[in-house]
PDB file of C-alpha atoms in Angstrom:
ATOM      1  CA  UNK F   1      -0.218  -0.149  -0.005  1.00 47.00           C
ATOM      2  CA  UNK F   2       1.363   3.339  -0.582  1.00 51.00           C
ATOM      3  CA  UNK F   3       0.666   4.935   2.531  1.00 57.00           C
ATOM      4  CA  UNK F   4       2.355   3.778   6.053  1.00 84.00           C
ATOM      5  CA  UNK F   5      -0.360   2.483   7.541  1.00 94.00           C
ATOM      6  CA  UNK F   6      -0.397  -0.211   9.616  1.00 97.00           C
ATOM      7  CA  UNK F   7      -3.625  -2.152  10.886  1.00 97.00           C
ATOM      8  CA  UNK F   8      -3.783  -3.945  14.071  1.00 97.00           C
ATOM      9  CA  UNK F   9      -5.839  -6.563  13.275  1.00 97.00           C
ATOM     10  CA  UNK F  10      -8.114  -7.310  17.464  1.00 97.00           C
ATOM     11  CA  UNK F  11      -9.429 -10.666  17.822  1.00 96.00           C
ATOM     12  CA  UNK F  12     -11.095 -12.023  20.904  1.00 94.00           C
ATOM     13  CA  UNK F  13     -11.255 -15.252  21.580  1.00 94.00           C
ATOM     14  CA  UNK F  14     -13.177 -17.932  24.170  1.00 92.00           C
ATOM     15  CA  UNK F  15     -12.204 -21.823  22.998  1.00 92.00           C
ATOM     16  CA  UNK F  16     -11.369 -21.097  20.224  1.00 92.00           C
ATOM     17  CA  UNK F  17      -7.825 -23.438  19.864  1.00 93.00           C
ATOM     18  CA  UNK F  18      -8.629 -24.831  16.630  1.00 93.00           C
ATOM     19  CA  UNK F  19     -10.636 -21.339  15.020  1.00 94.00           C
ATOM     20  CA  UNK F  20      -7.767 -18.418  15.899  1.00 96.00           C
ATOM     21  CA  UNK F  21      -4.563 -21.570  14.411  1.00 96.00           C
ATOM     22  CA  UNK F  22      -6.327 -21.146  11.056  1.00 96.00           C
ATOM     23  CA  UNK F  23      -7.502 -18.083  11.678  1.00 97.00           C
ATOM     24  CA  UNK F  24      -3.836 -16.636  11.385  1.00 97.00           C
ATOM     25  CA  UNK F  25      -2.696 -18.436   8.918  1.00 97.00           C
ATOM     26  CA  UNK F  26      -5.370 -17.099   5.831  1.00 97.00           C
ATOM     27  CA  UNK F  27      -4.956 -13.850   7.918  1.00 97.00           C
ATOM     28  CA  UNK F  28      -1.414 -14.234   6.576  1.00 97.00           C
ATOM     29  CA  UNK F  29      -1.652 -15.504   3.483  1.00 96.00           C
ATOM     30  CA  UNK F  30      -4.677 -12.746   2.429  1.00 96.00           C
ATOM     31  CA  UNK F  31      -2.108  -9.601   3.534  1.00 96.00           C
ATOM     32  CA  UNK F  32       0.949 -10.551   2.365  1.00 93.00           C
ATOM     33  CA  UNK F  33       2.265  -6.900   1.337  1.00 90.00           C
ATOM     34  CA  UNK F  34       0.168  -4.818   4.729  1.00 94.00           C
ATOM     35  CA  UNK F  35       1.665  -4.122   7.742  1.00 96.00           C
ATOM     36  CA  UNK F  36      -0.330  -5.525  10.563  1.00 97.00           C
ATOM     37  CA  UNK F  37      -0.346  -7.051  13.879  1.00 97.00           C
ATOM     38  CA  UNK F  38      -2.631  -9.544  15.645  1.00 97.00           C
ATOM     39  CA  UNK F  39      -3.991  -8.629  18.589  1.00 97.00           C
ATOM     40  CA  UNK F  40      -5.668 -11.421  19.735  1.00 97.00           C
ATOM     41  CA  UNK F  41      -7.696 -11.305  23.551  1.00 96.00           C
ATOM     42  CA  UNK F  42      -8.027 -14.340  25.173  1.00 96.00           C
ATOM     43  CA  UNK F  43     -10.279 -14.513  28.310  1.00 94.00           C
ATOM     44  CA  UNK F  44      -9.129 -17.766  30.056  1.00 92.00           C
ATOM     45  CA  UNK F  45      -9.911 -20.479  27.580  1.00 93.00           C
ATOM     46  CA  UNK F  46      -9.759 -23.154  29.279  1.00 94.00           C
ATOM     47  CA  UNK F  47      -9.195 -25.498  26.448  1.00 93.00           C
ATOM     48  CA  UNK F  48      -5.598 -24.355  25.461  1.00 92.00           C
ATOM     49  CA  UNK F  49      -6.320 -21.578  22.943  1.00 94.00           C
ATOM     50  CA  UNK F  50      -3.137 -19.551  24.840  1.00 96.00           C
ATOM     51  CA  UNK F  51      -1.211 -22.649  23.736  1.00 95.00           C
ATOM     52  CA  UNK F  52      -1.447 -22.709  20.232  1.00 96.00           C
ATOM     53  CA  UNK F  53      -1.685 -18.801  20.073  1.00 96.00           C
ATOM     54  CA  UNK F  54       2.028 -19.441  21.900  1.00 96.00           C
ATOM     55  CA  UNK F  55       2.778 -21.724  18.700  1.00 96.00           C
ATOM     56  CA  UNK F  56       1.725 -19.435  15.886  1.00 96.00           C
ATOM     57  CA  UNK F  57       4.149 -16.841  17.608  1.00 97.00           C
ATOM     58  CA  UNK F  58       7.107 -19.083  17.548  1.00 96.00           C
ATOM     59  CA  UNK F  59       5.732 -19.342  13.536  1.00 96.00           C
ATOM     60  CA  UNK F  60       5.461 -16.013  12.491  1.00 96.00           C
ATOM     61  CA  UNK F  61       6.547 -13.774  15.184  1.00 96.00           C
ATOM     62  CA  UNK F  62       6.361 -12.059  18.457  1.00 96.00           C
ATOM     63  CA  UNK F  63       5.969  -8.650  16.963  1.00 96.00           C
ATOM     64  CA  UNK F  64       3.186  -9.638  14.690  1.00 97.00           C
ATOM     65  CA  UNK F  65       1.483 -11.972  16.376  1.00 97.00           C
ATOM     66  CA  UNK F  66       0.363 -10.441  20.243  1.00 97.00           C
ATOM     67  CA  UNK F  67      -1.103 -12.458  23.207  1.00 97.00           C
ATOM     68  CA  UNK F  68      -3.066  -9.885  25.487  1.00 95.00           C
ATOM     69  CA  UNK F  69      -4.795 -12.196  27.515  1.00 94.00           C
ATOM     70  CA  UNK F  70      -7.599 -12.104  30.985  1.00 94.00           C
ATOM     71  CA  UNK F  71      -8.642 -13.933  33.299  1.00 92.00           C
ATOM     72  CA  UNK F  72     -11.720 -14.630  32.795  1.00 89.00           C
ATOM     73  CA  UNK F  73     -14.606 -13.822  30.374  1.00 86.00           C
ATOM     74  CA  UNK F  74     -15.232  -9.693  30.620  1.00 85.00           C
ATOM     75  CA  UNK F  75     -17.108  -9.716  27.820  1.00 80.00           C
ATOM     76  CA  UNK F  76     -16.717  -8.436  24.068  1.00 82.00           C
ATOM     77  CA  UNK F  77     -17.128  -4.958  24.560  1.00 83.00           C
ATOM     78  CA  UNK F  78     -14.285  -5.212  27.318  1.00 88.00           C
ATOM     79  CA  UNK F  79     -12.138  -7.393  24.974  1.00 91.00           C
ATOM     80  CA  UNK F  80     -12.233  -4.497  22.443  1.00 92.00           C
ATOM     81  CA  UNK F  81     -10.815  -1.687  24.989  1.00 92.00           C
ATOM     82  CA  UNK F  82      -8.261  -4.299  26.473  1.00 94.00           C
ATOM     83  CA  UNK F  83      -6.861  -5.261  22.542  1.00 95.00           C
ATOM     84  CA  UNK F  84      -6.771  -1.240  21.564  1.00 95.00           C
ATOM     85  CA  UNK F  85      -4.824  -0.274  24.112  1.00 95.00           C
ATOM     86  CA  UNK F  86      -2.012  -2.643  22.814  1.00 96.00           C
ATOM     87  CA  UNK F  87      -2.858  -1.023  19.293  1.00 96.00           C
ATOM     88  CA  UNK F  88       0.202   0.286  17.223  1.00 96.00           C
ATOM     89  CA  UNK F  89      -1.376   0.970  14.235  1.00 96.00           C
ATOM     90  CA  UNK F  90      -3.088   3.788  12.683  1.00 96.00           C
ATOM     91  CA  UNK F  91      -6.160   1.753  11.682  1.00 97.00           C
ATOM     92  CA  UNK F  92      -8.211  -1.016  13.512  1.00 97.00           C
ATOM     93  CA  UNK F  93      -9.635  -4.148  12.917  1.00 97.00           C
ATOM     94  CA  UNK F  94     -12.529  -5.954  14.762  1.00 95.00           C
ATOM     95  CA  UNK F  95     -13.629  -9.311  13.168  1.00 95.00           C
ATOM     96  CA  UNK F  96     -14.577 -12.911  14.609  1.00 93.00           C
ATOM     97  CA  UNK F  97     -12.379 -15.674  15.572  1.00 93.00           C
ATOM     98  CA  UNK F  98     -14.835 -18.215  14.179  1.00 91.00           C
ATOM     99  CA  UNK F  99     -14.338 -18.257  10.076  1.00 93.00           C
ATOM    100  CA  UNK F 100     -17.739 -16.898   9.427  1.00 93.00           C
ATOM    101  CA  UNK F 101     -15.944 -13.636   8.950  1.00 95.00           C
ATOM    102  CA  UNK F 102     -13.112 -14.508   6.841  1.00 96.00           C
ATOM    103  CA  UNK F 103      -9.690 -12.629   6.093  1.00 97.00           C
ATOM    104  CA  UNK F 104      -9.885 -13.018   2.668  1.00 97.00           C
ATOM    105  CA  UNK F 105     -12.025  -9.570   2.839  1.00 97.00           C
ATOM    106  CA  UNK F 106      -9.225  -7.853   4.927  1.00 97.00           C
ATOM    107  CA  UNK F 107      -8.010  -6.529   1.101  1.00 97.00           C
ATOM    108  CA  UNK F 108     -10.875  -5.253  -0.005  1.00 97.00           C
ATOM    109  CA  UNK F 109     -11.914  -3.372   3.333  1.00 97.00           C
ATOM    110  CA  UNK F 110      -8.368  -1.699   2.976  1.00 97.00           C
ATOM    111  CA  UNK F 111      -8.711  -0.472  -0.735  1.00 97.00           C
ATOM    112  CA  UNK F 112     -11.997   0.351   0.545  1.00 97.00           C
ATOM    113  CA  UNK F 113     -11.185   3.037   3.284  1.00 97.00           C
ATOM    114  CA  UNK F 114      -7.645   4.342   0.851  1.00 97.00           C
ATOM    115  CA  UNK F 115     -10.261   5.043  -1.890  1.00 97.00           C
ATOM    116  CA  UNK F 116     -12.545   6.932   0.052  1.00 97.00           C
ATOM    117  CA  UNK F 117     -10.617   8.795   2.895  1.00 96.00           C
ATOM    118  CA  UNK F 118     -13.650   6.859   5.029  1.00 97.00           C
ATOM    119  CA  UNK F 119     -13.267   6.332   9.399  1.00 97.00           C
ATOM    120  CA  UNK F 120     -15.045   3.173   9.049  1.00 97.00           C
ATOM    121  CA  UNK F 121     -15.318   0.780   6.797  1.00 97.00           C
ATOM    122  CA  UNK F 122     -17.596  -2.085   7.764  1.00 96.00           C
ATOM    123  CA  UNK F 123     -18.617  -5.393   6.443  1.00 96.00           C
ATOM    124  CA  UNK F 124     -22.433  -5.904   5.361  1.00 95.00           C
ATOM    125  CA  UNK F 125     -23.844  -9.199   3.987  1.00 93.00           C
ATOM    126  CA  UNK F 126     -27.051  -7.629   2.635  1.00 89.00           C
ATOM    127  CA  UNK F 127     -26.091  -6.342   0.056  1.00 88.00           C
ATOM    128  CA  UNK F 128     -25.162  -7.556  -4.144  1.00 88.00           C
ATOM    129  CA  UNK F 129     -21.510  -9.849  -3.506  1.00 91.00           C
ATOM    130  CA  UNK F 130     -22.341 -10.492   0.235  1.00 93.00           C
ATOM    131  CA  UNK F 131     -24.522 -13.699   2.275  1.00 93.00           C
ATOM    132  CA  UNK F 132     -24.503 -15.964   4.483  1.00 94.00           C
ATOM    133  CA  UNK F 133     -24.888 -19.452   5.090  1.00 93.00           C
ATOM    134  CA  UNK F 134     -25.161 -21.647   7.095  1.00 88.00           C
ATOM    135  CA  UNK F 135     -28.877 -20.374   8.719  1.00 88.00           C
ATOM    136  CA  UNK F 136     -32.004 -21.480   8.802  1.00 86.00           C
ATOM    137  CA  UNK F 137     -35.784 -20.117   7.880  1.00 88.00           C
ATOM    138  CA  UNK F 138     -36.580 -19.030  11.893  1.00 85.00           C
ATOM    139  CA  UNK F 139     -32.010 -17.172  12.144  1.00 85.00           C
ATOM    140  CA  UNK F 140     -32.805 -15.717   9.069  1.00 90.00           C
ATOM    141  CA  UNK F 141     -36.605 -13.848   9.800  1.00 90.00           C
ATOM    142  CA  UNK F 142     -35.345 -12.608  13.330  1.00 87.00           C
ATOM    143  CA  UNK F 143     -32.463 -11.828  11.440  1.00 88.00           C
ATOM    144  CA  UNK F 144     -34.260  -9.382   8.844  1.00 90.00           C
ATOM    145  CA  UNK F 145     -37.107  -8.635  11.414  1.00 89.00           C
ATOM    146  CA  UNK F 146     -33.650  -7.384  13.640  1.00 88.00           C
ATOM    147  CA  UNK F 147     -32.555  -5.361  10.823  1.00 89.00           C
ATOM    148  CA  UNK F 148     -35.847  -3.892   9.338  1.00 91.00           C
ATOM    149  CA  UNK F 149     -36.967  -2.242  13.247  1.00 90.00           C
ATOM    150  CA  UNK F 150     -33.194  -1.187  13.361  1.00 91.00           C
ATOM    151  CA  UNK F 151     -33.252   0.533  10.068  1.00 91.00           C
ATOM    152  CA  UNK F 152     -37.277   1.829  10.338  1.00 89.00           C
ATOM    153  CA  UNK F 153     -36.131   3.394  14.380  1.00 90.00           C
ATOM    154  CA  UNK F 154     -32.937   4.480  14.192  1.00 91.00           C
ATOM    155  CA  UNK F 155     -31.868   5.213   9.829  1.00 90.00           C
ATOM    156  CA  UNK F 156     -28.302   4.880  10.901  1.00 90.00           C
ATOM    157  CA  UNK F 157     -27.507   4.886   7.550  1.00 89.00           C
ATOM    158  CA  UNK F 158     -25.275   1.302   6.806  1.00 92.00           C
ATOM    159  CA  UNK F 159     -27.149  -2.004   5.724  1.00 91.00           C
ATOM    160  CA  UNK F 160     -25.618  -3.841   8.182  1.00 91.00           C
ATOM    161  CA  UNK F 161     -26.528  -3.082  12.127  1.00 89.00           C
ATOM    162  CA  UNK F 162     -25.243  -5.968  14.011  1.00 84.00           C
ATOM    163  CA  UNK F 163     -22.449  -7.602  12.038  1.00 86.00           C
ATOM    164  CA  UNK F 164     -18.929  -7.062  13.608  1.00 88.00           C
ATOM    165  CA  UNK F 165     -15.936  -6.896  11.038  1.00 96.00           C
ATOM    166  CA  UNK F 166     -15.043  -3.760  10.768  1.00 97.00           C
ATOM    167  CA  UNK F 167     -12.201  -1.726  10.488  1.00 97.00           C
ATOM    168  CA  UNK F 168     -11.586   1.885  11.882  1.00 97.00           C
ATOM    169  CA  UNK F 169      -9.368   4.086  11.707  1.00 97.00           C
ATOM    170  CA  UNK F 170      -7.796   4.083  15.373  1.00 97.00           C
ATOM    171  CA  UNK F 171      -9.127   7.855  17.197  1.00 96.00           C
ATOM    172  CA  UNK F 172     -12.479   7.083  15.321  1.00 97.00           C
ATOM    173  CA  UNK F 173     -12.731   3.892  17.094  1.00 96.00           C
ATOM    174  CA  UNK F 174     -11.276   5.161  20.822  1.00 95.00           C
ATOM    175  CA  UNK F 175     -13.488   8.077  20.398  1.00 95.00           C
ATOM    176  CA  UNK F 176     -17.089   5.528  19.688  1.00 95.00           C
ATOM    177  CA  UNK F 177     -15.678   2.955  21.945  1.00 92.00           C
ATOM    178  CA  UNK F 178     -15.214   5.433  24.998  1.00 89.00           C
ATOM    179  CA  UNK F 179     -19.844   6.337  24.405  1.00 87.00           C
ATOM    180  CA  UNK F 180     -20.857   2.945  24.049  1.00 87.00           C
ATOM    181  CA  UNK F 181     -21.844   1.251  27.241  1.00 85.00           C
ATOM    182  CA  UNK F 182     -24.085  -2.144  25.551  1.00 82.00           C
ATOM    183  CA  UNK F 183     -22.888  -4.993  25.742  1.00 77.00           C
ATOM    184  CA  UNK F 184     -23.032  -8.261  23.149  1.00 72.00           C
ATOM    185  CA  UNK F 185     -24.917  -8.711  20.703  1.00 73.00           C
ATOM    186  CA  UNK F 186     -26.313  -4.607  20.635  1.00 85.00           C
ATOM    187  CA  UNK F 187     -22.134  -3.756  21.458  1.00 88.00           C
ATOM    188  CA  UNK F 188     -22.074  -3.818  17.594  1.00 88.00           C
ATOM    189  CA  UNK F 189     -24.784  -2.348  16.599  1.00 90.00           C
ATOM    190  CA  UNK F 190     -24.560   0.409  19.317  1.00 92.00           C
ATOM    191  CA  UNK F 191     -21.274   1.529  18.244  1.00 93.00           C
ATOM    192  CA  UNK F 192     -22.445   2.036  14.518  1.00 94.00           C
ATOM    193  CA  UNK F 193     -25.470   3.956  15.054  1.00 94.00           C
ATOM    194  CA  UNK F 194     -23.148   6.054  17.530  1.00 94.00           C
ATOM    195  CA  UNK F 195     -20.532   6.365  14.944  1.00 95.00           C
ATOM    196  CA  UNK F 196     -22.581   7.282  12.186  1.00 95.00           C
ATOM    197  CA  UNK F 197     -24.595   9.987  14.680  1.00 94.00           C
ATOM    198  CA  UNK F 198     -21.211  11.756  15.350  1.00 94.00           C
ATOM    199  CA  UNK F 199     -20.991  11.912  11.855  1.00 95.00           C
ATOM    200  CA  UNK F 200     -18.051   9.468  11.109  1.00 96.00           C
ATOM    201  CA  UNK F 201     -17.833   8.641   7.539  1.00 97.00           C
ATOM    202  CA  UNK F 202     -18.841   5.359   6.604  1.00 97.00           C
ATOM    203  CA  UNK F 203     -18.507   2.942   3.886  1.00 96.00           C
ATOM    204  CA  UNK F 204     -19.554  -0.567   3.440  1.00 96.00           C
ATOM    205  CA  UNK F 205     -18.164  -3.787   1.674  1.00 97.00           C
ATOM    206  CA  UNK F 206     -20.037  -6.999   1.002  1.00 96.00           C
ATOM    207  CA  UNK F 207     -19.130  -9.815   3.463  1.00 96.00           C
ATOM    208  CA  UNK F 208     -20.425 -13.218   3.217  1.00 96.00           C
ATOM    209  CA  UNK F 209     -20.841 -14.890   7.017  1.00 94.00           C
ATOM    210  CA  UNK F 210     -20.830 -18.776   6.596  1.00 93.00           C
ATOM    211  CA  UNK F 211     -21.567 -19.714  10.125  1.00 86.00           C
ATOM    212  CA  UNK F 212     -19.090 -21.401  12.653  1.00 75.00           C
ATOM    213  CA  UNK F 213     -17.723 -24.683  11.209  1.00 59.00           C
ATOM    214  CA  UNK F 214     -16.224 -25.324  14.610  1.00 57.00           C
ATOM    215  CA  UNK F 215     -17.709 -25.270  17.649  1.00 54.00           C
ATOM    216  CA  UNK F 216     -21.005 -24.350  19.064  1.00 54.00           C
ATOM    217  CA  UNK F 217     -22.885 -20.773  18.236  1.00 54.00           C
ATOM    218  CA  UNK F 218     -22.781 -18.303  20.424  1.00 53.00           C
ATOM    219  CA  UNK F 219     -26.418 -17.042  19.870  1.00 58.00           C
ATOM    220  CA  UNK F 220     -29.453 -17.802  21.942  1.00 63.00           C
ATOM    221  CA  UNK F 221     -33.162 -17.399  22.328  1.00 70.00           C
ATOM    222  CA  UNK F 222     -32.434 -14.103  25.333  1.00 79.00           C
ATOM    223  CA  UNK F 223     -30.467 -12.554  22.738  1.00 78.00           C
ATOM    224  CA  UNK F 224     -34.418 -11.398  20.631  1.00 82.00           C
ATOM    225  CA  UNK F 225     -35.227  -9.978  24.299  1.00 85.00           C
ATOM    226  CA  UNK F 226     -31.139  -8.390  24.889  1.00 85.00           C
ATOM    227  CA  UNK F 227     -31.694  -7.005  21.313  1.00 87.00           C
ATOM    228  CA  UNK F 228     -35.313  -5.216  21.600  1.00 88.00           C
ATOM    229  CA  UNK F 229     -34.334  -3.806  25.278  1.00 89.00           C
ATOM    230  CA  UNK F 230     -31.092  -2.386  23.051  1.00 90.00           C
ATOM    231  CA  UNK F 231     -32.903  -0.721  20.286  1.00 91.00           C
ATOM    232  CA  UNK F 232     -35.456   0.797  23.581  1.00 91.00           C
ATOM    233  CA  UNK F 233     -32.016   1.827  24.820  1.00 91.00           C
ATOM    234  CA  UNK F 234     -30.546   3.848  21.152  1.00 92.00           C
ATOM    235  CA  UNK F 235     -33.607   5.346  20.311  1.00 91.00           C
ATOM    236  CA  UNK F 236     -34.349   7.498  23.639  1.00 90.00           C
ATOM    237  CA  UNK F 237     -30.569   7.869  23.590  1.00 88.00           C
ATOM    238  CA  UNK F 238     -29.224   8.734  20.459  1.00 79.00           C
TER     239      UNK F 238
ATOM    240  CA  UNK J   1     -73.567  -4.829   6.972  1.00 66.00           C
ATOM    241  CA  UNK J   2     -73.869  -1.161   8.119  1.00 65.00           C
ATOM    242  CA  UNK J   3     -71.235  -1.395  11.183  1.00 68.00           C
ATOM    243  CA  UNK J   4     -68.866  -2.787   8.676  1.00 65.00           C
ATOM    244  CA  UNK J   5     -69.214   0.697   6.924  1.00 64.00           C
ATOM    245  CA  UNK J   6     -68.842   2.470   9.934  1.00 65.00           C
ATOM    246  CA  UNK J   7     -65.679   0.693  10.934  1.00 64.00           C
ATOM    247  CA  UNK J   8     -64.742   1.989   8.056  1.00 67.00           C
ATOM    248  CA  UNK J   9     -65.645   5.269   8.156  1.00 73.00           C
ATOM    249  CA  UNK J  10     -62.371   7.647   8.052  1.00 74.00           C
ATOM    250  CA  UNK J  11     -62.417   9.357  12.029  1.00 80.00           C
ATOM    251  CA  UNK J  12     -59.059  12.227  11.537  1.00 84.00           C
ATOM    252  CA  UNK J  13     -59.117  11.628  15.657  1.00 87.00           C
ATOM    253  CA  UNK J  14     -58.136   7.753  15.081  1.00 86.00           C
ATOM    254  CA  UNK J  15     -54.906   8.943  12.751  1.00 89.00           C
ATOM    255  CA  UNK J  16     -52.169   8.200  14.801  1.00 90.00           C
ATOM    256  CA  UNK J  17     -53.708   4.693  14.414  1.00 90.00           C
ATOM    257  CA  UNK J  18     -53.666   5.102  10.822  1.00 90.00           C
ATOM    258  CA  UNK J  19     -49.796   5.801  10.598  1.00 92.00           C
ATOM    259  CA  UNK J  20     -48.976   2.543  13.130  1.00 92.00           C
ATOM    260  CA  UNK J  21     -51.056  -0.256  11.247  1.00 93.00           C
ATOM    261  CA  UNK J  22     -49.171   1.475   8.135  1.00 93.00           C
ATOM    262  CA  UNK J  23     -45.869   1.129  10.124  1.00 91.00           C
ATOM    263  CA  UNK J  24     -46.348  -2.265  11.262  1.00 92.00           C
ATOM    264  CA  UNK J  25     -47.771  -3.218   7.643  1.00 94.00           C
ATOM    265  CA  UNK J  26     -44.922  -2.034   6.006  1.00 93.00           C
ATOM    266  CA  UNK J  27     -42.219  -3.636   8.764  1.00 92.00           C
ATOM    267  CA  UNK J  28     -43.756  -7.417   8.011  1.00 94.00           C
ATOM    268  CA  UNK J  29     -44.289  -6.290   4.474  1.00 95.00           C
ATOM    269  CA  UNK J  30     -40.376  -5.852   4.345  1.00 92.00           C
ATOM    270  CA  UNK J  31     -39.845  -7.887   6.150  1.00 93.00           C
ATOM    271  CA  UNK J  32     -41.146 -10.522   3.614  1.00 94.00           C
ATOM    272  CA  UNK J  33     -39.129  -9.065   0.876  1.00 93.00           C
ATOM    273  CA  UNK J  34     -35.656  -9.298   2.909  1.00 90.00           C
ATOM    274  CA  UNK J  35     -36.584 -13.352   3.395  1.00 92.00           C
ATOM    275  CA  UNK J  36     -37.507 -14.065  -0.214  1.00 92.00           C
ATOM    276  CA  UNK J  37     -33.979 -12.460  -0.878  1.00 90.00           C
ATOM    277  CA  UNK J  38     -32.132 -13.053   1.371  1.00 91.00           C
ATOM    278  CA  UNK J  39     -28.967 -13.695   0.154  1.00 92.00           C
ATOM    279  CA  UNK J  40     -27.004 -16.978   0.848  1.00 92.00           C
ATOM    280  CA  UNK J  41     -23.149 -18.116  -0.214  1.00 93.00           C
ATOM    281  CA  UNK J  42     -23.511 -22.158  -0.419  1.00 92.00           C
ATOM    282  CA  UNK J  43     -20.484 -21.960  -2.205  1.00 94.00           C
ATOM    283  CA  UNK J  44     -18.837 -19.835   0.065  1.00 94.00           C
ATOM    284  CA  UNK J  45     -19.360 -22.563   3.028  1.00 93.00           C
ATOM    285  CA  UNK J  46     -17.207 -25.271  -0.001  1.00 94.00           C
ATOM    286  CA  UNK J  47     -14.546 -22.684  -0.155  1.00 95.00           C
ATOM    287  CA  UNK J  48     -13.816 -22.240   3.411  1.00 94.00           C
ATOM    288  CA  UNK J  49     -13.330 -26.308   3.558  1.00 94.00           C
ATOM    289  CA  UNK J  50     -11.043 -26.084   0.990  1.00 96.00           C
ATOM    290  CA  UNK J  51      -9.320 -23.244   3.374  1.00 95.00           C
ATOM    291  CA  UNK J  52      -9.527 -24.796   6.456  1.00 94.00           C
ATOM    292  CA  UNK J  53      -7.873 -28.223   5.233  1.00 94.00           C
ATOM    293  CA  UNK J  54      -4.848 -25.848   3.636  1.00 95.00           C
ATOM    294  CA  UNK J  55      -4.392 -24.464   6.347  1.00 96.00           C
ATOM    295  CA  UNK J  56      -4.595 -27.130   8.677  1.00 95.00           C
ATOM    296  CA  UNK J  57      -1.870 -29.025   6.381  1.00 94.00           C
ATOM    297  CA  UNK J  58       0.724 -26.723   6.557  1.00 95.00           C
ATOM    298  CA  UNK J  59       0.247 -25.168  10.593  1.00 95.00           C
ATOM    299  CA  UNK J  60       0.829 -29.359  11.246  1.00 93.00           C
ATOM    300  CA  UNK J  61       3.530 -29.315   9.301  1.00 93.00           C
ATOM    301  CA  UNK J  62       5.335 -26.508  11.030  1.00 91.00           C
ATOM    302  CA  UNK J  63       4.017 -28.391  14.372  1.00 88.00           C
ATOM    303  CA  UNK J  64       1.495 -26.137  15.900  1.00 89.00           C
ATOM    304  CA  UNK J  65      -1.064 -28.229  17.625  1.00 87.00           C
ATOM    305  CA  UNK J  66      -4.228 -28.437  15.264  1.00 86.00           C
ATOM    306  CA  UNK J  67      -6.076 -31.622  15.999  1.00 75.00           C
ATOM    307  CA  UNK J  68      -8.057 -32.872  18.968  1.00 55.00           C
ATOM    308  CA  UNK J  69     -11.013 -31.009  20.693  1.00 46.00           C
ATOM    309  CA  UNK J  70     -13.269 -31.039  16.571  1.00 45.00           C
TER     310      UNK J  70
END
């Protein structure tokens, strides 16, 4: 890339020993000519995720893969804040460890940012070129319902609110994250809605989402209730 | 028949209700349209499996522990 940009990729993990190894391999495969580091925030996984990360550090370099573990499960939002403290890049990428976010899209995030000088580039599943695999009808219905509700009530200006594959200018992420209070699923939505309200330049790139291959999906029924509460909260506070 | 006509008569004071009902209809319609047009990508799952095989082979050669739990 022509400018001297550095990208810090923050990946929160919990019991992802296999996925994290596969993810690291794929990130290094698809980002060959880019200056980047991966910051893995592991919440004390009992399955040996951290040992695998140490092996990966030996293989790829301790300066390229940073392990910033926390003693126990402390939640996604604080994992990003924790990772951000250790980020040395001027851009930050946030993605899931479970391979539902494929690293092959990273170059298109970077390209889009360079072309448009956006502060945030967010991956969207709901445009041409994007898509989802592995969802049943119920999951699709919930997702569409949630999206229509949020689009109608919040007018966020982005087509995919709950996706969490995003690239941020570091200063923008620091600014937005400090004003976010939600947890879990709603957190991603709050981030992008607040960013939109603050007037940040947001661009979208299509991504595909293949629901987790290994391990169990972490979305439960109570998530819907949490989502509705989060939506109501955002409606009155933004 | 008479009372049906009575319900259908336009009342200004019911405007907010009309608004909410039409908003609901719009929402349901959008969910339906979204479901019909839901973008799927079955080929991506196949491609990902190929990537997984490739990654596992490389990492195993390099001595990273990729066996086990799954």
